[in-house]
Amino acid sequence: MRRKQSLAEEKQKVKISVFYALLSLTLIAILIVFYINNIIASNNLSVETNKLKGEINDVKQTNDFLMTEVEKLSSFERIKQVAEERLNMVYSDSVIDEGKVIILKKSDLESN
């Protein structure tokens, strides 16, 4: 009878051992899946970060170009040239007479 009891105990121990082994393997598999998922997510974020950095560089280059254009278009020489050619203005180094009034027609400005 002791033999049957010891055999039953051994079978129960084996069943418990198999259960814990399967449980351990399942947990390890789940952890591996989460680890791989994190690696994939990290790689996707790296790709997106690099893409955004490229877009930022493009915007910076465009901004630099536009700042150069603003500086060029707002230079005194250009403004003087436009005033002389389009508006028939004359540059004078002397002090402006306070008694003079300059009248510009809107149609003259729009035609140029």
Coordinates of C-alpha atoms in Angstrom, one line a residue:
M1 CA 0.0 0.0 0.0
R2 CA 2.9 2.3 0.7
R3 CA 4.1 1.7 -2.8
K4 CA 0.8 2.7 -4.3
Q5 CA 0.8 5.8 -2.1
S6 CA 4.4 6.7 -3.1
L7 CA 3.6 6.1 -6.8
A8 CA 0.6 8.4 -6.5
E9 CA 2.7 11.0 -4.8
E10 CA 5.3 10.8 -7.5
K11 CA 2.7 11.1 -10.3
Q12 CA 1.3 14.1 -8.6
K13 CA 4.7 15.6 -8.3
V14 CA 5.3 14.9 -12.0
K15 CA 2.0 16.5 -12.9
I16 CA 2.8 19.6 -10.8
S17 CA 6.3 19.8 -12.4
V18 CA 4.8 19.6 -15.9
F19 CA 2.3 22.2 -15.0
Y20 CA 4.9 24.6 -13.7
A21 CA 7.2 23.9 -16.7
L22 CA 4.3 24.7 -19.1
L23 CA 3.4 27.8 -17.1
S24 CA 7.1 28.9 -17.2
L25 CA 7.4 28.3 -20.9
T26 CA 4.1 30.3 -21.5
L27 CA 5.4 33.2 -19.4
I28 CA 8.7 33.2 -21.2
A29 CA 7.0 33.1 -24.6
I30 CA 4.8 36.1 -23.6
L31 CA 7.9 38.0 -22.4
I32 CA 9.6 37.3 -25.7
V33 CA 6.6 38.6 -27.6
F34 CA 6.6 41.8 -25.6
Y35 CA 10.3 42.2 -26.0
I36 CA 10.1 41.8 -29.8
N37 CA 7.1 44.2 -29.9
N38 CA 9.1 46.8 -28.0
I39 CA 12.0 46.5 -30.4
I40 CA 9.7 46.9 -33.4
A41 CA 8.0 50.0 -31.8
S42 CA 11.5 51.4 -31.0
N43 CA 12.6 51.0 -34.6
N44 CA 9.4 52.6 -35.9
L45 CA 9.9 55.6 -33.6
S46 CA 13.5 55.9 -34.8
V47 CA 12.4 55.9 -38.4
E48 CA 9.8 58.5 -37.6
T49 CA 12.3 60.6 -35.7
N50 CA 14.7 60.6 -38.6
K51 CA 11.9 61.5 -41.0
L52 CA 10.9 64.5 -38.8
K53 CA 14.5 65.6 -38.5
G54 CA 14.7 65.7 -42.3
E55 CA 11.6 67.7 -42.5
I56 CA 12.9 70.1 -39.9
N57 CA 16.1 70.6 -42.0
D58 CA 14.1 71.2 -45.1
V59 CA 12.0 73.9 -43.3
K60 CA 15.2 75.5 -41.9
Q61 CA 16.6 75.7 -45.4
T62 CA 13.4 77.2 -46.7
N63 CA 13.4 79.7 -43.8
D64 CA 17.0 80.7 -44.5
F65 CA 16.2 81.2 -48.2
L66 CA 13.1 83.3 -47.4
M67 CA 15.1 85.4 -44.9
T68 CA 17.7 86.1 -47.6
E69 CA 14.9 87.1 -49.9
V70 CA 13.4 89.4 -47.3
E71 CA 16.8 91.1 -46.8
K72 CA 17.4 91.4 -50.5
L73 CA 13.9 92.9 -51.2
S74 CA 14.0 95.3 -48.3
S75 CA 17.4 96.7 -49.1
F76 CA 17.7 100.4 -49.6
E77 CA 19.1 100.0 -53.1
R78 CA 16.1 98.0 -54.2
I79 CA 13.6 100.3 -52.6
K80 CA 15.2 103.3 -54.2
Q81 CA 15.2 101.6 -57.6
V82 CA 11.5 100.7 -57.3
A83 CA 10.6 104.2 -56.1
E84 CA 12.4 105.8 -59.1
E85 CA 11.3 103.4 -61.8
R86 CA 7.7 102.6 -60.8
L87 CA 6.7 105.7 -58.8
N88 CA 8.8 108.3 -60.6
M89 CA 10.2 109.5 -57.4
V90 CA 13.5 111.3 -57.1
Y91 CA 16.0 110.8 -54.3
S92 CA 17.0 114.0 -52.6
D93 CA 19.8 114.4 -50.0
S94 CA 18.4 117.7 -48.9
V95 CA 15.9 118.2 -46.1
I96 CA 12.3 117.7 -47.2
D97 CA 10.3 120.9 -47.6
E98 CA 7.4 120.8 -45.1
G99 CA 5.2 122.8 -47.5
K100 CA 5.3 120.1 -50.2
V101 CA 2.6 117.5 -50.4
I102 CA 3.1 114.3 -52.4
I103 CA -0.1 112.7 -53.9
L104 CA 0.0 109.2 -55.3
K105 CA -2.9 107.8 -57.1
K106 CA -3.8 104.2 -56.2
S107 CA -4.2 103.3 -59.9
D108 CA -0.6 104.3 -60.5
L109 CA 0.6 102.0 -57.8
E110 CA -1.4 99.1 -58.9
S111 CA -0.5 99.4 -62.6
N112 CA 3.2 98.8 -61.8

